[in-house]
Amino acid sequence: VRPVRITMPVDDRPRTAEMPIGNGTRLVEVTFGPEEREAHETLTASGAPDHRAIARMLRATSARTRALKSENRPQLGFGGDLLTKPVLPVGVRAAYV
């Protein structure tokens, strides 16, 4: 079973008085593996929601997002960065977008 990936914008700007104005976001892919797939039934079941399962999923997502935010990565993610590099003609790059 392949992992589920969601793309999320994260803000890289420092939260200080010197915080620059403008768009300081970049895209990161947050990956969900087998442990989250196991929780799928609980999270999507009809009836009252399982608040503990929801809290676990939110904590896992937050932890992964914080870890990805702290890494030095391209603004558009690795795939977007590759497609915007002028190593191939524009027509070839456009075919993959």
Short mmCIF file of N, CA and C in Angstrom, two decimals:
data_model
loop_
_atom_site.label_atom_id
_atom_site.label_comp_id
_atom_site.label_asym_id
_atom_site.label_seq_id
_atom_site.Cartn_x
_atom_site.Cartn_y
_atom_site.Cartn_z
N VAL A 1 0.86 -1.18 0.00
CA VAL A 1 0.00 0.00 0.00
C VAL A 1 0.89 1.23 0.00
N ARG A 2 0.62 2.12 -0.91
CA ARG A 2 1.42 3.34 -1.02
C ARG A 2 1.02 4.35 0.05
N PRO A 3 1.97 5.17 0.49
CA PRO A 3 1.64 6.18 1.49
C PRO A 3 0.79 7.29 0.89
N VAL A 4 0.02 7.94 1.73
CA VAL A 4 -0.78 9.10 1.32
C VAL A 4 0.06 10.33 1.59
N ARG A 5 0.09 11.26 0.63
CA ARG A 5 0.85 12.50 0.79
C ARG A 5 -0.08 13.67 0.57
N ILE A 6 -0.01 14.64 1.47
CA ILE A 6 -0.75 15.88 1.26
C ILE A 6 0.26 17.01 1.19
N THR A 7 0.00 17.97 0.33
CA THR A 7 0.88 19.12 0.18
C THR A 7 0.32 20.25 1.02
N MET A 8 1.18 20.82 1.86
CA MET A 8 0.74 21.89 2.76
C MET A 8 1.68 23.08 2.63
N PRO A 9 1.13 24.29 2.66
CA PRO A 9 2.02 25.46 2.72
C PRO A 9 2.48 25.69 4.16
N VAL A 10 3.75 26.01 4.33
CA VAL A 10 4.27 26.38 5.64
C VAL A 10 4.97 27.72 5.52
N ASP A 11 4.88 28.52 6.54
CA ASP A 11 5.49 29.84 6.56
C ASP A 11 6.89 29.74 7.14
N ASP A 12 7.88 30.19 6.38
CA ASP A 12 9.27 30.12 6.81
C ASP A 12 9.77 31.39 7.49
N ARG A 13 8.95 32.41 7.55
CA ARG A 13 9.42 33.68 8.09
C ARG A 13 9.58 33.60 9.60
N PRO A 14 10.62 34.24 10.13
CA PRO A 14 10.80 34.25 11.59
C PRO A 14 9.72 35.11 12.25
N ARG A 15 9.30 34.73 13.42
CA ARG A 15 8.27 35.47 14.15
C ARG A 15 8.92 36.48 15.08
N THR A 16 9.64 37.43 14.48
CA THR A 16 10.31 38.48 15.25
C THR A 16 9.92 39.83 14.67
N ALA A 17 10.44 40.89 15.27
CA ALA A 17 10.16 42.24 14.77
C ALA A 17 10.74 42.44 13.37
N GLU A 18 11.75 41.64 13.00
CA GLU A 18 12.37 41.75 11.68
C GLU A 18 11.68 40.88 10.63
N MET A 19 10.52 40.32 10.96
CA MET A 19 9.82 39.45 10.03
C MET A 19 9.52 40.19 8.73
N PRO A 20 10.00 39.68 7.59
CA PRO A 20 9.75 40.36 6.32
C PRO A 20 8.28 40.31 5.92
N ILE A 21 7.85 41.33 5.21
CA ILE A 21 6.48 41.39 4.71
C ILE A 21 6.45 40.64 3.39
N GLY A 22 5.37 39.96 3.11
CA GLY A 22 5.22 39.27 1.84
C GLY A 22 5.00 37.79 2.04
N ASN A 23 5.04 37.08 0.94
CA ASN A 23 4.79 35.65 0.96
C ASN A 23 6.07 34.92 1.33
N GLY A 24 6.09 34.32 2.50
CA GLY A 24 7.25 33.56 2.95
C GLY A 24 6.94 32.09 3.05
N THR A 25 5.96 31.62 2.28
CA THR A 25 5.57 30.22 2.39
C THR A 25 6.31 29.35 1.38
N ARG A 26 6.36 28.09 1.69
CA ARG A 26 6.84 27.08 0.75
C ARG A 26 5.96 25.85 0.93
N LEU A 27 5.99 24.98 -0.05
CA LEU A 27 5.16 23.78 -0.01
C LEU A 27 5.96 22.60 0.50
N VAL A 28 5.35 21.82 1.38
CA VAL A 28 5.97 20.58 1.86
C VAL A 28 4.96 19.45 1.70
N GLU A 29 5.48 18.25 1.52
CA GLU A 29 4.62 17.07 1.44
C GLU A 29 4.65 16.35 2.77
N VAL A 30 3.49 16.23 3.40
CA VAL A 30 3.37 15.50 4.65
C VAL A 30 2.90 14.09 4.29
N THR A 31 3.68 13.10 4.68
CA THR A 31 3.39 11.71 4.31
C THR A 31 2.71 10.98 5.46
N PHE A 32 1.71 10.19 5.11
CA PHE A 32 1.00 9.36 6.08
C PHE A 32 1.22 7.90 5.70
N GLY A 33 1.64 7.11 6.64
CA GLY A 33 1.99 5.72 6.37
C GLY A 33 0.96 4.72 6.86
N PRO A 34 1.40 3.48 7.06
CA PRO A 34 0.49 2.39 7.45
C PRO A 34 -0.24 2.63 8.77
N GLU A 35 0.42 3.27 9.73
CA GLU A 35 -0.24 3.49 11.02
C GLU A 35 -1.46 4.39 10.89
N GLU A 36 -1.39 5.39 9.99
CA GLU A 36 -2.56 6.24 9.77
C GLU A 36 -3.64 5.51 8.97
N ARG A 37 -3.22 4.65 8.04
CA ARG A 37 -4.21 3.88 7.27
C ARG A 37 -5.00 2.95 8.19
N GLU A 38 -4.33 2.42 9.21
CA GLU A 38 -5.03 1.56 10.17
C GLU A 38 -6.11 2.34 10.92
N ALA A 39 -5.89 3.62 11.13
CA ALA A 39 -6.85 4.45 11.86
C ALA A 39 -8.00 4.93 10.97
N HIS A 40 -7.93 4.63 9.66
CA HIS A 40 -8.94 5.11 8.72
C HIS A 40 -10.35 4.70 9.12
N GLU A 41 -10.52 3.44 9.46
CA GLU A 41 -11.86 2.95 9.84
C GLU A 41 -12.41 3.72 11.03
N THR A 42 -11.57 3.95 12.02
CA THR A 42 -12.01 4.67 13.22
C THR A 42 -12.35 6.12 12.90
N LEU A 43 -11.53 6.74 12.06
CA LEU A 43 -11.72 8.16 11.76
C LEU A 43 -12.91 8.42 10.85
N THR A 44 -13.28 7.44 10.02
CA THR A 44 -14.36 7.66 9.06
C THR A 44 -15.64 6.90 9.39
N ALA A 45 -15.69 6.25 10.53
CA ALA A 45 -16.88 5.47 10.90
C ALA A 45 -18.06 6.40 11.15
N SER A 46 -19.25 5.88 10.88
CA SER A 46 -20.45 6.68 11.15
C SER A 46 -20.70 6.71 12.65
N GLY A 47 -21.46 7.67 13.07
CA GLY A 47 -21.73 7.80 14.50
C GLY A 47 -20.84 8.84 15.13
N ALA A 48 -20.74 8.78 16.43
CA ALA A 48 -19.94 9.76 17.16
C ALA A 48 -18.46 9.59 16.83
N PRO A 49 -17.75 10.70 16.61
CA PRO A 49 -16.33 10.59 16.28
C PRO A 49 -15.50 10.13 17.47
N ASP A 50 -14.43 9.43 17.18
CA ASP A 50 -13.49 8.99 18.22
C ASP A 50 -12.50 10.14 18.44
N HIS A 51 -12.72 10.90 19.49
CA HIS A 51 -11.92 12.10 19.74
C HIS A 51 -10.45 11.76 19.98
N ARG A 52 -10.17 10.61 20.57
CA ARG A 52 -8.76 10.23 20.79
C ARG A 52 -8.06 9.94 19.47
N ALA A 53 -8.75 9.28 18.54
CA ALA A 53 -8.15 9.00 17.23
C ALA A 53 -7.91 10.29 16.45
N ILE A 54 -8.85 11.21 16.53
CA ILE A 54 -8.69 12.50 15.86
C ILE A 54 -7.51 13.25 16.47
N ALA A 55 -7.41 13.26 17.78
CA ALA A 55 -6.30 13.95 18.45
C ALA A 55 -4.95 13.33 18.06
N ARG A 56 -4.89 11.99 17.96
CA ARG A 56 -3.64 11.32 17.54
C ARG A 56 -3.25 11.74 16.13
N MET A 57 -4.23 11.78 15.22
CA MET A 57 -3.95 12.16 13.84
C MET A 57 -3.48 13.62 13.76
N LEU A 58 -4.13 14.50 14.50
CA LEU A 58 -3.72 15.91 14.50
C LEU A 58 -2.32 16.08 15.08
N ARG A 59 -2.01 15.36 16.16
CA ARG A 59 -0.66 15.44 16.74
C ARG A 59 0.39 14.93 15.75
N ALA A 60 0.11 13.83 15.08
CA ALA A 60 1.05 13.28 14.11
C ALA A 60 1.27 14.25 12.95
N THR A 61 0.18 14.84 12.45
CA THR A 61 0.28 15.80 11.36
C THR A 61 1.08 17.02 11.79
N SER A 62 0.81 17.53 12.98
CA SER A 62 1.54 18.70 13.48
C SER A 62 3.02 18.41 13.65
N ALA A 63 3.34 17.25 14.20
CA ALA A 63 4.75 16.89 14.40
C ALA A 63 5.48 16.77 13.08
N ARG A 64 4.86 16.15 12.10
CA ARG A 64 5.51 16.00 10.79
C ARG A 64 5.65 17.35 10.10
N THR A 65 4.64 18.19 10.20
CA THR A 65 4.71 19.51 9.58
C THR A 65 5.81 20.35 10.22
N ARG A 66 5.92 20.32 11.55
CA ARG A 66 7.00 21.05 12.23
C ARG A 66 8.37 20.54 11.79
N ALA A 67 8.52 19.23 11.68
CA ALA A 67 9.80 18.66 11.25
C ALA A 67 10.14 19.09 9.83
N LEU A 68 9.16 19.07 8.93
CA LEU A 68 9.40 19.49 7.55
C LEU A 68 9.69 20.98 7.47
N LYS A 69 9.03 21.76 8.30
CA LYS A 69 9.24 23.20 8.29
C LYS A 69 10.66 23.55 8.71
N SER A 70 11.24 22.77 9.59
CA SER A 70 12.59 23.07 10.09
C SER A 70 13.69 22.67 9.11
N GLU A 71 13.36 21.88 8.09
CA GLU A 71 14.36 21.46 7.10
C GLU A 71 14.58 22.54 6.06
N ASN A 72 15.80 22.60 5.54
CA ASN A 72 16.13 23.54 4.48
C ASN A 72 15.77 22.88 3.15
N ARG A 73 14.65 23.31 2.57
CA ARG A 73 14.14 22.70 1.35
C ARG A 73 13.75 23.79 0.36
N PRO A 74 13.61 23.43 -0.93
CA PRO A 74 13.17 24.41 -1.93
C PRO A 74 11.76 24.91 -1.64
N GLN A 75 11.46 26.13 -2.11
CA GLN A 75 10.16 26.74 -1.83
C GLN A 75 9.00 25.94 -2.41
N LEU A 76 9.18 25.37 -3.58
CA LEU A 76 8.09 24.64 -4.24
C LEU A 76 8.18 23.13 -4.02
N GLY A 77 9.04 22.69 -3.14
CA GLY A 77 9.24 21.26 -2.97
C GLY A 77 10.22 20.77 -4.02
N PHE A 78 10.70 19.55 -3.86
CA PHE A 78 11.72 19.05 -4.77
C PHE A 78 11.20 18.87 -6.20
N GLY A 79 9.98 18.37 -6.35
CA GLY A 79 9.41 18.20 -7.69
C GLY A 79 9.21 19.52 -8.40
N GLY A 80 8.64 20.49 -7.71
CA GLY A 80 8.43 21.82 -8.29
C GLY A 80 9.74 22.51 -8.59
N ASP A 81 10.72 22.33 -7.72
CA ASP A 81 12.04 22.93 -7.94
C ASP A 81 12.67 22.36 -9.20
N LEU A 82 12.56 21.05 -9.39
CA LEU A 82 13.12 20.42 -10.58
C LEU A 82 12.44 20.92 -11.85
N LEU A 83 11.11 21.05 -11.82
CA LEU A 83 10.38 21.49 -13.01
C LEU A 83 10.62 22.95 -13.34
N THR A 84 11.09 23.76 -12.40
CA THR A 84 11.34 25.17 -12.68
C THR A 84 12.79 25.45 -13.02
N LYS A 85 13.67 24.45 -12.92
CA LYS A 85 15.08 24.63 -13.29
C LYS A 85 15.20 24.60 -14.81
N PRO A 86 16.01 25.49 -15.37
CA PRO A 86 16.13 25.53 -16.84
C PRO A 86 17.10 24.48 -17.39
N VAL A 87 17.00 23.23 -16.92
CA VAL A 87 17.89 22.18 -17.43
C VAL A 87 17.29 21.49 -18.65
N LEU A 88 16.00 21.66 -18.87
CA LEU A 88 15.32 21.09 -20.03
C LEU A 88 14.58 22.20 -20.77
N PRO A 89 14.32 22.03 -22.07
CA PRO A 89 13.53 23.03 -22.79
C PRO A 89 12.14 23.20 -22.17
N VAL A 90 11.58 24.39 -22.32
CA VAL A 90 10.28 24.71 -21.73
C VAL A 90 9.21 23.73 -22.16
N GLY A 91 9.18 23.33 -23.42
CA GLY A 91 8.17 22.40 -23.90
C GLY A 91 8.22 21.06 -23.20
N VAL A 92 9.41 20.59 -22.92
CA VAL A 92 9.56 19.31 -22.21
C VAL A 92 9.08 19.45 -20.78
N ARG A 93 9.48 20.55 -20.11
CA ARG A 93 9.03 20.75 -18.73
C ARG A 93 7.53 20.93 -18.67
N ALA A 94 6.93 21.62 -19.64
CA ALA A 94 5.48 21.87 -19.64
C ALA A 94 4.70 20.57 -19.80
N ALA A 95 5.28 19.59 -20.46
CA ALA A 95 4.59 18.32 -20.66
C ALA A 95 4.38 17.57 -19.35
N TYR A 96 5.17 17.89 -18.33
CA TYR A 96 5.07 17.19 -17.05
C TYR A 96 4.32 17.98 -16.00
N VAL A 97 3.83 19.14 -16.33
CA VAL A 97 3.10 19.96 -15.34
C VAL A 97 1.63 19.70 -15.42
#
